[in-house]
Coordinates of C-alpha atoms in Angstrom, one line a residue:
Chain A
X9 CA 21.3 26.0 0.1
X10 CA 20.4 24.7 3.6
X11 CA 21.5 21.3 2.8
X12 CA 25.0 22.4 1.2
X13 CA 25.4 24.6 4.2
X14 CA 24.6 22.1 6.5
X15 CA 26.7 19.2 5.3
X16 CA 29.6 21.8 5.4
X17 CA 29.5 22.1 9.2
X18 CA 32.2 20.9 10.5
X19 CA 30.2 19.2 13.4
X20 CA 28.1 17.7 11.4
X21 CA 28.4 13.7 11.9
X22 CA 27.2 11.8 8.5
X23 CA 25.5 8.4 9.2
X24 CA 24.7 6.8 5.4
X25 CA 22.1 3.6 5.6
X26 CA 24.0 2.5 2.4
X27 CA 26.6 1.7 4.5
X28 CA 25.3 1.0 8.3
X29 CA 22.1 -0.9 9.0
X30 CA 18.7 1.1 10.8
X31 CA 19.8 -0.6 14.0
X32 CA 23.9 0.4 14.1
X33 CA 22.2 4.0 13.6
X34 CA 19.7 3.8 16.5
X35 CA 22.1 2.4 18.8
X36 CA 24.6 4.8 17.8
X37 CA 21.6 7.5 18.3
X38 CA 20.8 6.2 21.7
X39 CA 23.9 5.2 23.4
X40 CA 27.0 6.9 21.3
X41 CA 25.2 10.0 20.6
X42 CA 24.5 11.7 23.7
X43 CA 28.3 10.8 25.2
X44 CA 29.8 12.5 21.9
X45 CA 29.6 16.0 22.2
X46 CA 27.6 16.2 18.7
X47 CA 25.2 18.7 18.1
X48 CA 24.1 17.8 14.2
X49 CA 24.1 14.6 12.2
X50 CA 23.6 13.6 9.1
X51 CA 21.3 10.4 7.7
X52 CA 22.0 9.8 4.0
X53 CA 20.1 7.7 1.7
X54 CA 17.5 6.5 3.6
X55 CA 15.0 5.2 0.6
X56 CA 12.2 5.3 2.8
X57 CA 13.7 2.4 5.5
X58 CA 11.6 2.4 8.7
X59 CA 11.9 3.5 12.3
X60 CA 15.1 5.9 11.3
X61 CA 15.4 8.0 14.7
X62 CA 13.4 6.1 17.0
X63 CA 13.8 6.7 20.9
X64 CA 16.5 9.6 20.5
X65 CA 16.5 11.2 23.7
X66 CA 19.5 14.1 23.3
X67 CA 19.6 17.8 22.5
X68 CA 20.7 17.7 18.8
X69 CA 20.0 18.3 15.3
X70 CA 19.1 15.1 12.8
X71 CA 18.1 15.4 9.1
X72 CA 17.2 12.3 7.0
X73 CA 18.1 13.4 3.5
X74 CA 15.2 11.9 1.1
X75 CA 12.3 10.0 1.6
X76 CA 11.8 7.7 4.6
X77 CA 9.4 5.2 5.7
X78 CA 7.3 4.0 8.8
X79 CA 7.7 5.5 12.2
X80 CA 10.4 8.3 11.9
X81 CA 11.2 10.2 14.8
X82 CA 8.8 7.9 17.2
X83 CA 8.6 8.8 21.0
X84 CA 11.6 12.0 20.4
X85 CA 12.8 13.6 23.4
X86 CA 14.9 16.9 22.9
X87 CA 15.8 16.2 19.4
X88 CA 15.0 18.6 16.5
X89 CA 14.2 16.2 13.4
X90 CA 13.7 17.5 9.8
X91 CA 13.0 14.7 7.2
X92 CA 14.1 16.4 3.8
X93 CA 11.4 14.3 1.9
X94 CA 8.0 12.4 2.3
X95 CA 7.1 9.6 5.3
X96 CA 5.0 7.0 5.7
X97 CA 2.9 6.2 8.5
X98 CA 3.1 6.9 11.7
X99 CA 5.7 9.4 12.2
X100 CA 7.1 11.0 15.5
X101 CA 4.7 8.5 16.9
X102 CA 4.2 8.9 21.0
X103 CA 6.6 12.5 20.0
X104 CA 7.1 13.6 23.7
X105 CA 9.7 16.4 23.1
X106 CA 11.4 18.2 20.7
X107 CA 10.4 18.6 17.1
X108 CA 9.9 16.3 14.1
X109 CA 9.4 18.1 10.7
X110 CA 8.8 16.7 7.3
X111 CA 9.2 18.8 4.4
X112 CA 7.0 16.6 1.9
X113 CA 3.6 14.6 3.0
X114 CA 3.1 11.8 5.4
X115 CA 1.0 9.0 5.5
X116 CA -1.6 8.2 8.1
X117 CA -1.3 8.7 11.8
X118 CA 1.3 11.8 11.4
X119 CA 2.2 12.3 15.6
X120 CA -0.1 9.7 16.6
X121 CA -0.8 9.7 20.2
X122 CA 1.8 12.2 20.8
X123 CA 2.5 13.4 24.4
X124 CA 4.7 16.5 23.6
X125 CA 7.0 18.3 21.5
X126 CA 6.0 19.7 17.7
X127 CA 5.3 18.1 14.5
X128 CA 5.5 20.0 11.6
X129 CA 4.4 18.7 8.2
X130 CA 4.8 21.1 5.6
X131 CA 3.3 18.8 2.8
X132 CA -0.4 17.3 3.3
X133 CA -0.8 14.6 6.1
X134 CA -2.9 11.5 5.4
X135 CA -5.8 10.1 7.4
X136 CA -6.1 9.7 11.3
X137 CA -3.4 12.6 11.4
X138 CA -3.1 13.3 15.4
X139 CA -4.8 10.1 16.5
X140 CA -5.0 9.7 19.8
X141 CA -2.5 12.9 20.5
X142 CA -2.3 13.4 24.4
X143 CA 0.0 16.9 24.0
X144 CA 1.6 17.7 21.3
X145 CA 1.1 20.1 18.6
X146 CA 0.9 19.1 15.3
X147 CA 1.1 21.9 12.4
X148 CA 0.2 20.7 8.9
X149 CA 0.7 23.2 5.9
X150 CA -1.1 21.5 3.5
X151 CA -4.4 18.9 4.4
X152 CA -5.4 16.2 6.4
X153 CA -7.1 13.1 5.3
X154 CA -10.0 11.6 7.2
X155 CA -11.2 10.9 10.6
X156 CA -8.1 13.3 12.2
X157 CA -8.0 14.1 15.6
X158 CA -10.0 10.9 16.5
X159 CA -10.2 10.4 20.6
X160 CA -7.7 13.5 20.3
X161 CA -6.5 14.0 24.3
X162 CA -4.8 17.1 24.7
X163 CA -2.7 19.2 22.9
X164 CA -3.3 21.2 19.5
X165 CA -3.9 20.2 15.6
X166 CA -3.5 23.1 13.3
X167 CA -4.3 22.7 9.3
X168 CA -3.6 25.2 7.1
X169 CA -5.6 23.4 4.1
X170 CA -8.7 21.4 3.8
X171 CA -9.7 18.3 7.1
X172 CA -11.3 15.2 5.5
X173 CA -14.5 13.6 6.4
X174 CA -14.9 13.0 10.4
X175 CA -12.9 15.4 11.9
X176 CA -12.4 15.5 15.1
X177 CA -14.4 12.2 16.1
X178 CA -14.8 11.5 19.5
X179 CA -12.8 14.1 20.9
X180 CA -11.5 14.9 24.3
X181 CA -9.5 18.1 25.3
X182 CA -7.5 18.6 21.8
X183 CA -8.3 21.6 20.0
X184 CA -8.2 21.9 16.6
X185 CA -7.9 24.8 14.6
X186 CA -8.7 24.7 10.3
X187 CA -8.0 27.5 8.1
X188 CA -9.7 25.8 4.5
X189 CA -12.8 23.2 4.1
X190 CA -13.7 20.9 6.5
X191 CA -14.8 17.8 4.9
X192 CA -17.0 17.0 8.0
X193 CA -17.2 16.7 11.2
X194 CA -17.2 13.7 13.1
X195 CA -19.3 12.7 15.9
X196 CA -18.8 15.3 19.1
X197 CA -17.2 17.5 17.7
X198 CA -18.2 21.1 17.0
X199 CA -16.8 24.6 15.3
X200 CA -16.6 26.9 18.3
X201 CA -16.0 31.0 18.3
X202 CA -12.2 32.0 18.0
X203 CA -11.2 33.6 20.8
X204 CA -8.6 36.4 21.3
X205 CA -6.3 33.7 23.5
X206 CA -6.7 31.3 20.5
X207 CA -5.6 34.0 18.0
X208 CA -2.6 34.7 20.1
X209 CA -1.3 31.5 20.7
X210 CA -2.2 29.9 17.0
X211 CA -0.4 32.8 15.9
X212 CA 2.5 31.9 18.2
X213 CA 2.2 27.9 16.8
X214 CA 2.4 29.2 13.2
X215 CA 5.0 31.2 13.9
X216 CA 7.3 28.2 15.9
X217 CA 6.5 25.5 12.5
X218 CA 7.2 28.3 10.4
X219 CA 4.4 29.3 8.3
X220 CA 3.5 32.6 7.3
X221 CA -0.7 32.3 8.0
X222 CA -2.8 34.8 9.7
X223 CA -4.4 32.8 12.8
X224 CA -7.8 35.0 12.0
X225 CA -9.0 33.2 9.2
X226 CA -9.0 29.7 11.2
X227 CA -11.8 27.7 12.6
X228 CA -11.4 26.5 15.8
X229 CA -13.1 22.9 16.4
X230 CA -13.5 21.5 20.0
X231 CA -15.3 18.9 22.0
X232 CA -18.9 19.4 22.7
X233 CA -18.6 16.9 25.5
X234 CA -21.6 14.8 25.2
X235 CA -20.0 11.7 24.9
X236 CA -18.2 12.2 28.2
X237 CA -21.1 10.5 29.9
X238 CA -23.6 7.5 29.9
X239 CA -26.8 8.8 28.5
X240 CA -29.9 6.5 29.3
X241 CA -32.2 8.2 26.6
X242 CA -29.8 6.6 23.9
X243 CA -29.5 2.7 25.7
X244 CA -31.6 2.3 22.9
X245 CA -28.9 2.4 20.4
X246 CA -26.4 0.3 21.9
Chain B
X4 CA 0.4 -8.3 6.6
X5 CA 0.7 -8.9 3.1
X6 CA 3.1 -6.3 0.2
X7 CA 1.6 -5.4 -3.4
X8 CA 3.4 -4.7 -6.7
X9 CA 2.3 -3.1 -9.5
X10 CA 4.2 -1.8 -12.4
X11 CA 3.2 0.1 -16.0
X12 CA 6.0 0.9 -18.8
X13 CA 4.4 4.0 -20.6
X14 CA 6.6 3.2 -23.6
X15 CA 7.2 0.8 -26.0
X16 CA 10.9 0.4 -26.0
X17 CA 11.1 0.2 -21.8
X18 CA 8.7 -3.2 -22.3
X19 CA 12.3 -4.9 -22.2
X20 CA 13.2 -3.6 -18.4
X21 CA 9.7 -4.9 -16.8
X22 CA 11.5 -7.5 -14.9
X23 CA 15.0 -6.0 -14.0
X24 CA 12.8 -3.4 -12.8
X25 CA 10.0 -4.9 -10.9
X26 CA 12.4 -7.5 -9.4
X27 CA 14.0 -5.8 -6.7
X28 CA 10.1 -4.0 -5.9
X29 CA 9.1 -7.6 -5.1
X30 CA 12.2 -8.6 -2.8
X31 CA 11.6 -6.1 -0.8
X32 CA 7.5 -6.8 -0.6
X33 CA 9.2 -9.8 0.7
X34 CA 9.5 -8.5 4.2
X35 CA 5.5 -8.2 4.0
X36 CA 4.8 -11.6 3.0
X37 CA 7.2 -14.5 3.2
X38 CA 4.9 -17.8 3.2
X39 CA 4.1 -17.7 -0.8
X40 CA 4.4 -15.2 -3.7
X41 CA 2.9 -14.4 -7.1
X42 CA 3.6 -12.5 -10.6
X43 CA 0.8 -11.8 -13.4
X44 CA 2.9 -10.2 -16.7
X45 CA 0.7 -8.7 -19.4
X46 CA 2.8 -9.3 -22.6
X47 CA 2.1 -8.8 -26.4
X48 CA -0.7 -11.0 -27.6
X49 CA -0.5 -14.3 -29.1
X50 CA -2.2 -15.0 -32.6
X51 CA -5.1 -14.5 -33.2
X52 CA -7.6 -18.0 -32.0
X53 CA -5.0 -18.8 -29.7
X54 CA -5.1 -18.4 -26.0
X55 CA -2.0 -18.9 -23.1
X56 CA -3.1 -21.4 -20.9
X57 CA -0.3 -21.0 -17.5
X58 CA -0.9 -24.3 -15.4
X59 CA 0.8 -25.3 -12.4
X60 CA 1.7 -29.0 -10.4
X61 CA 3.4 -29.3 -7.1
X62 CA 6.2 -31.6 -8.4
X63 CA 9.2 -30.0 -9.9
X64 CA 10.2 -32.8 -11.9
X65 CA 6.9 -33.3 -13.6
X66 CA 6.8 -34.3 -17.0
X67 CA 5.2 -31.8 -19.1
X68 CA 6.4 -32.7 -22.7
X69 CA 4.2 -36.3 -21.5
X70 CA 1.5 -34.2 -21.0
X71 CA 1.8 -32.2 -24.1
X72 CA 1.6 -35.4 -26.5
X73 CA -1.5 -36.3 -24.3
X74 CA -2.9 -33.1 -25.2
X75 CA -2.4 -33.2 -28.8
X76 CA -3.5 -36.9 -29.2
X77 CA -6.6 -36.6 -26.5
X78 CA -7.8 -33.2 -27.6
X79 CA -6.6 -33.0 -31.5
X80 CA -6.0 -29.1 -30.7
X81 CA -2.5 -27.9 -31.3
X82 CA -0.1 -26.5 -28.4
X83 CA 3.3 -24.9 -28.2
X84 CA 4.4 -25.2 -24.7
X85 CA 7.0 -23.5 -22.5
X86 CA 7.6 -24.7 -19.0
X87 CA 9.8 -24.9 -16.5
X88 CA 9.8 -26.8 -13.3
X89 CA 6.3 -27.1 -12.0
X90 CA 5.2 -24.4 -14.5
X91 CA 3.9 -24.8 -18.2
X92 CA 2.3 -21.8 -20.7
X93 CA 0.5 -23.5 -23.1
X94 CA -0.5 -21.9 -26.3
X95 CA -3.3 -23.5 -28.1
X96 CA -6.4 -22.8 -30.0
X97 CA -8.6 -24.7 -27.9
X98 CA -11.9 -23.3 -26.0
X99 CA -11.4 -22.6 -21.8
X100 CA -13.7 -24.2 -21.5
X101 CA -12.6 -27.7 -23.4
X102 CA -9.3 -26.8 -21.9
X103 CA -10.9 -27.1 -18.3
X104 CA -12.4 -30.2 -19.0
X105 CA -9.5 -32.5 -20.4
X106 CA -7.3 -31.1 -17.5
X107 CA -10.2 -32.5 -15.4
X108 CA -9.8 -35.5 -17.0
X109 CA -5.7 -35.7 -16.0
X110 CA -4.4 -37.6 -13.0
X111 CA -2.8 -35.8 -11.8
X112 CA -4.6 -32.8 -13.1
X113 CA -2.5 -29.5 -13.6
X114 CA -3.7 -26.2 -11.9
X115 CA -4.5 -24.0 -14.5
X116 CA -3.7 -20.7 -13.5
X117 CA -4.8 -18.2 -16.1
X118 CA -6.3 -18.0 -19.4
X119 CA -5.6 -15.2 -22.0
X120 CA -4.1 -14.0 -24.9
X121 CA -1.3 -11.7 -22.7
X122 CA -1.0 -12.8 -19.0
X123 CA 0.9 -14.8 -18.0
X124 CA 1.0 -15.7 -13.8
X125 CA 3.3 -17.2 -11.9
X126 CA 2.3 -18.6 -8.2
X127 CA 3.9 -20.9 -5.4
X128 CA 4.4 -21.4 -2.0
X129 CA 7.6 -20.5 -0.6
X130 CA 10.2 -17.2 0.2
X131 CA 9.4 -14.7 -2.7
X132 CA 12.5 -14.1 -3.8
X133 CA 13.1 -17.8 -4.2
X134 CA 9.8 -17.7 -6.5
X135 CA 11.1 -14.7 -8.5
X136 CA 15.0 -16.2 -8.8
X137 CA 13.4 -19.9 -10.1
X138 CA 11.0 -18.3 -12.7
X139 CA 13.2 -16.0 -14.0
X140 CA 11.2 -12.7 -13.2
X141 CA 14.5 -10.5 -13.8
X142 CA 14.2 -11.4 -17.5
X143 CA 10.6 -10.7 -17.7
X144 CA 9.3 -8.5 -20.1
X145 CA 5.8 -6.7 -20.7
X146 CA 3.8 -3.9 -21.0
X147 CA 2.8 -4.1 -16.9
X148 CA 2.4 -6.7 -14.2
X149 CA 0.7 -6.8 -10.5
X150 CA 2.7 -8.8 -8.2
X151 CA 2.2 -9.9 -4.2
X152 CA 3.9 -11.1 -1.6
X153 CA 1.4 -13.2 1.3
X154 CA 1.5 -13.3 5.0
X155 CA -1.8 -15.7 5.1
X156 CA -4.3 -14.8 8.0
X157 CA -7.3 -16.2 7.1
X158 CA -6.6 -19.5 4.6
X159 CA -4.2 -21.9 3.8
X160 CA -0.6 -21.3 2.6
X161 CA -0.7 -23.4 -0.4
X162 CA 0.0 -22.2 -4.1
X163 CA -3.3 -22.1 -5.1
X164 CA -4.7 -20.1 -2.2
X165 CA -1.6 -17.2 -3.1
X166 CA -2.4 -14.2 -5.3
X167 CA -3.0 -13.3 -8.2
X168 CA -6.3 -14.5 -8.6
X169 CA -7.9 -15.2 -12.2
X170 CA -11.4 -15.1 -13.6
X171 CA -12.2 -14.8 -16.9
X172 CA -9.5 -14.5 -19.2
X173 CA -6.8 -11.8 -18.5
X174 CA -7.8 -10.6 -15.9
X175 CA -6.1 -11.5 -12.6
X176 CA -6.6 -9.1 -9.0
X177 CA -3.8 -8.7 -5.6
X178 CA -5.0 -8.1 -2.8
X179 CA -4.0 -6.7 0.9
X180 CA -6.1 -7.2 3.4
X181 CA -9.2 -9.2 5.0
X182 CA -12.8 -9.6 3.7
X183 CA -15.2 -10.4 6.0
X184 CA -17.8 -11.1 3.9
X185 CA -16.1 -13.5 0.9
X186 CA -18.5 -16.5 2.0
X187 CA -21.6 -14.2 1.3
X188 CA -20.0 -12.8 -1.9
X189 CA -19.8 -16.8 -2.8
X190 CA -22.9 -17.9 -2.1
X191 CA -24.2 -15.4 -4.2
X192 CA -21.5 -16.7 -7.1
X193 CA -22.2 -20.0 -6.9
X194 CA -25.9 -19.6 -7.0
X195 CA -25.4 -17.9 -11.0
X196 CA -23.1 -21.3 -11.5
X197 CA -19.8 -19.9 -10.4
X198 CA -17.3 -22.2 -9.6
X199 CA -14.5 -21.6 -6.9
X200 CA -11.1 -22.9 -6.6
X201 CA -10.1 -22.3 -3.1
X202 CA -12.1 -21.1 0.5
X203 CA -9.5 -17.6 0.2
X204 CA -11.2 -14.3 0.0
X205 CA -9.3 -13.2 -2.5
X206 CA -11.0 -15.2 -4.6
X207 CA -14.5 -14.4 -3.7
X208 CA -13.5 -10.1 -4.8
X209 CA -12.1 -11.4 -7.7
X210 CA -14.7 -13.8 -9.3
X211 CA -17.2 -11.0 -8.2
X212 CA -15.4 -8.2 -9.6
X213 CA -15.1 -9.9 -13.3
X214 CA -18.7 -11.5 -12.6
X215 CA -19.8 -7.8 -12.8
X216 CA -18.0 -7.3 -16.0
X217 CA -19.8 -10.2 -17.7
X218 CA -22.5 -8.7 -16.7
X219 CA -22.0 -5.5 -18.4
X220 CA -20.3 -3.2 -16.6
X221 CA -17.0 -1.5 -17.3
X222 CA -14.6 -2.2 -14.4
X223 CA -15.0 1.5 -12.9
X224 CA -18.9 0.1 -12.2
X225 CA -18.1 -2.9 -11.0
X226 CA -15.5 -1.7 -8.8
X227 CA -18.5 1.2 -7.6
X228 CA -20.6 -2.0 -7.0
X229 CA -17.9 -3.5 -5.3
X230 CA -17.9 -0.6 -2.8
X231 CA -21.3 -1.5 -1.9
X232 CA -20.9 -5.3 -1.5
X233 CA -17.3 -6.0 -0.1
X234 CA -17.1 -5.9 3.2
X235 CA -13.6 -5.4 5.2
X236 CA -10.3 -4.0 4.5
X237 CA -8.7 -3.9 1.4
X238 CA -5.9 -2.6 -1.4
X239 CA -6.7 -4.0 -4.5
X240 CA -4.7 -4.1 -7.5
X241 CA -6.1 -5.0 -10.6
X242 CA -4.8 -6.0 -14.1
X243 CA -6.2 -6.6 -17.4
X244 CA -4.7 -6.7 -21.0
X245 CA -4.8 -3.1 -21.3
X246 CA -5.1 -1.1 -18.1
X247 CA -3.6 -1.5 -14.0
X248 CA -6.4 0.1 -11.3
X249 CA -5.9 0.5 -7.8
X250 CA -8.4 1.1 -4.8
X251 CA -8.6 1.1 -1.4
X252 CA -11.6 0.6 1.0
X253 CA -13.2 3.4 2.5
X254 CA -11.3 4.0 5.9
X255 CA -8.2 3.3 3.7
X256 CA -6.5 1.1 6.4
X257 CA -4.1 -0.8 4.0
X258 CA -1.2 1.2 2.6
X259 CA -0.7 2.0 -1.0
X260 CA 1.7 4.4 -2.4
X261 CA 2.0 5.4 -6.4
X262 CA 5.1 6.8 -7.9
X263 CA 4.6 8.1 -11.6
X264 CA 6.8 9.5 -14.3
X265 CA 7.0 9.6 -18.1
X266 CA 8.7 6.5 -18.0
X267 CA 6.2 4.3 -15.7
X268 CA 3.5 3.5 -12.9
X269 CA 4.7 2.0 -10.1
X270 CA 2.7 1.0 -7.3
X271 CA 3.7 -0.3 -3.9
X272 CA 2.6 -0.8 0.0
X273 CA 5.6 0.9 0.9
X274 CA 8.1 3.4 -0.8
X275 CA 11.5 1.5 -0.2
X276 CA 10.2 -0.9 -2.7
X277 CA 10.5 1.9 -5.4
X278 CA 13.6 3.8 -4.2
X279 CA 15.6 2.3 -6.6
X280 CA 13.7 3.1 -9.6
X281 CA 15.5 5.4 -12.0
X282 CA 14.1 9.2 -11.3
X283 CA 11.5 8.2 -8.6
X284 CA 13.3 11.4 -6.7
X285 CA 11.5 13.5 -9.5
X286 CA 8.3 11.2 -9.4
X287 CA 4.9 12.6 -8.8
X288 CA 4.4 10.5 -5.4
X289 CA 1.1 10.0 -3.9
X290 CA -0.9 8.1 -1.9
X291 CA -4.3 7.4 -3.3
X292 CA -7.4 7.9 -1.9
X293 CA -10.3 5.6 -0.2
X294 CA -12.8 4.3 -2.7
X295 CA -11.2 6.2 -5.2
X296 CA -10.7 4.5 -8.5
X297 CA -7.1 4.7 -10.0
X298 CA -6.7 3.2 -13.7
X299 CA -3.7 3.3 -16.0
X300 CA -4.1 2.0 -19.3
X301 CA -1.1 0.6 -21.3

């Protein structure tokens, strides 16, 4: 229904990759775009091509209809993204607005070393989901695969399924909250007690990415800081 | 880089479509691997005491039906051969291991490729969708094949050194990624009297892997053993007569994705290779899991 509904929009501008090339999109996306007036296109048949969306920096609303492939949605600003499939890796990639949602699963590095914005994955996300991430939040309905969250800077990873093995490694300021099985945990990182401002503002994150989850049954998994600095009884093991 | 094929036709009467099929999978692996390609098909077995025997020269223009009559006179074993270009399958019921020896013995001596009663592999230097438009691989059919498409990083680009990789008789293993361990897996080879082809570690996972086998164990064991031993980052995709298995090393860092339905198995490093197979849209799509084994059987 959403998609009939959509395409009937009048303002809706159709872009179809069996007829333009990824780059004629992402220039139009980057220079045409934001001079146009539109509010809501259209990508058709993208048989999971690469970097579809990259760079957008405008106040509009894009859906890839169907599976798509590396890097979708990388460094968004503004833009709300919905990819009506499955991605591979790496997508919204540096996100630093905005939102990127994908209605199937992604691949590894979902919202890698993103800065800001939401990313929504209402499927299951693959290994190293949230890499890096520096300030973004990053909502998976289903589970992650392992080593998620590794070096994980700022910002918040939510799960609403199972983490994989080595959650968490090496984390900095992310949090990251679990509501089924945690695999394990990787080094540094520990299950901490939910608080009342965590409840409150998980709730609020569900709420945005649109699942219906009660924040109270969530872990919540931070940093217990060790690593932050040189410790000379463990010169031994480097 | 490096792209990987695989494809399985659950029935019978879709054996046919293999190659129209598969073809277009392979172009698009292109993009992932331009320096040299290969193709092992797994089709119906020949009569019984006979074996296909794929071999390969450089020159396009060699003369094979020469070589054939050579064969006949020099061995006194019968042979039906096929070839095209720099390409020959011979069918014939002589041993490997005879076989190896009288191509020893040619100057110049043909690359043999595989040895089997199904596979069949085609391998050479060059863009892959030249490869798969000067073999024919459109008009291929079989029950499955493995394919790959090479960016070389840590050996030569010559035909010998691309993938598939043989050992034994049909069996032949793809491969994305880097070992860093293959001279270690060798030494260990060539100290039970294994003999390798090239310095690619390819080669060294694939002699090991059907080493293993010789020595007993199912493929699922020696792939458990291979767990233990390989060292690095890898996608393998495996073939034999009757089944196509898939791993990937424990941090998973090369990509694999798997597209089933009642019709096939298809297996790819990336999606767009399959978007043009007929009801991938309804597929069960996943992407498999590190050191998790994956088998199909025919």
């Amino acid at each position: 229904m959403e998609s009939v509904k959509a395409l009937a929009e009048p303002t809706a501008h159709q872009l179809d990759l069996s007829k333009i090339s990824v780059r004629e999109l992402n220039q139009f996306l980057h220079h045409e775009l934001p001079k146009s007036g539109l509010h809501h296109v259209e990508i058709l048949h993208p048989n999971g091509m690469h970097n579809l969306a990259v760079g957008v920096d405008a106040d509009v609303e894009i859906n890839i209809r169907g599976h798509a492939g590396y890097f979708i949605g990388g460094m968004n600003k503004q833009a709300r993204i919905t990819v009506h499939g499955s991605v591979g890796w790496s997508v919204a990639e540096n996100i630093m607005s905005g939102t990127v949602r994908v209605k199937g699963n992604a691949s590894e590095c979902a919202g890698a070393s993103g800065h800001g914005g939401l990313v929504v994955i209402e499927g299951n996300a693959s290994s190293r989901c949230g890499i890096s991430m520096k300030g973004c939040d990053i909502v998976v309905g289903g589970s992650v695969g392992h080593v998620s969250a590794f070096m994980a800077q700022a910002g918040r990873l939510v799960v609403c399924g199972d983490a994989g093995p080595g959650l968490g490694d090496s984390l900095y300021e992310a949090v990251l909250y679990v509501r089924g099985k945690i695999h394990s945990l990787g080094a540094d990182a520990q299950e901490e007690p939910l608080q009342a401002e965590d409840i409150a503002a998980l709730g609020e994150l569900l709420q945005q990415a649109g699942f219906d989850a009660n924040p109270r049954e969530f872990k919540r998994i931070g940093s217990a800081r060790r690593l932050y600095h040189w410790n000379s009884e463990h010169q031994g093991e480097y | 880089m490096c792209g990987i094929i695989g494809l399985l036709m659950k029935n019978k009467s879709d054996q046919p479509s293999l190659g129209r099929l598969m073809t277009p999978m392979f172009d698009c692996m292109a993009e992932r691997g331009p320096d040299s390609a290969g193709l092992a098909v797994f089709e119906p077995p020949v009569g019984a005491g006979l074996r296909r025997f794929n071999l390969f020269i450089p020159d396009r223009k060699y003369d094979w039906n020469a070589l054939l009559k050579n064969f006949q006179t020099q061995t006194g074993a019968t042979g039906q051969m096929t070839a095209l270009e720099n390409h020959a399958v011979l069918v014939s019921s002589i041993e490997p291991a005879a076989m190896k020896n009288w191509l020893a013995e040619c100057d110049p001596s043909p690359h043999l490729l595989s040895v089997g009663r199904h596979i069949d592999i085609y391998k050479d230097e060059g863009h892959p969708s030249d490869i798969a438009r000067r073999y024919h691989f459109r008009e291929l059919a079989g029950s499955h094949c493995v394919g790959h498409t090479r960016m070389a990083t840590e050996s030569a680009v010559t035909p010998e050194h691309a993938h598939p990789f043989t050992a034994g008789e049909d069996f032949c293993l793809v491969h994305n990624g880097s070992l860093s361990n293959p001279y270690m897996l060798r030494r260990k080879l060539e100290a039970q009297g294994l003999h390798f082809e090239t310095d690619n570690d390819t080669e060294a996972a694939c002699r090991f892997i059907e080493w293993r086998m010789q020595q007993g164990e199912t493929l699922d064991q020696a792939l458990h053993t291979a767990f233990q031993e390989l060292d690095g980052f890898y996608t393998l995709l495996i073939a034999t007569n009757d089944q196509m298995t898939l791993v990937r090393d424990a941090f998973a860092c090369k990509p694999a994705v798997v597209a089933e339905t009642d019709q096939y198995v298809a297996i790819s490093s990336e999606f767009r290779s399959l978007a043009h197979l007929p009801g991938v849209e309804n597929a069960n799509i996943f992407e498999p899991l590190p050191e998790v084994i994956y088998s199909w059987k025919v």
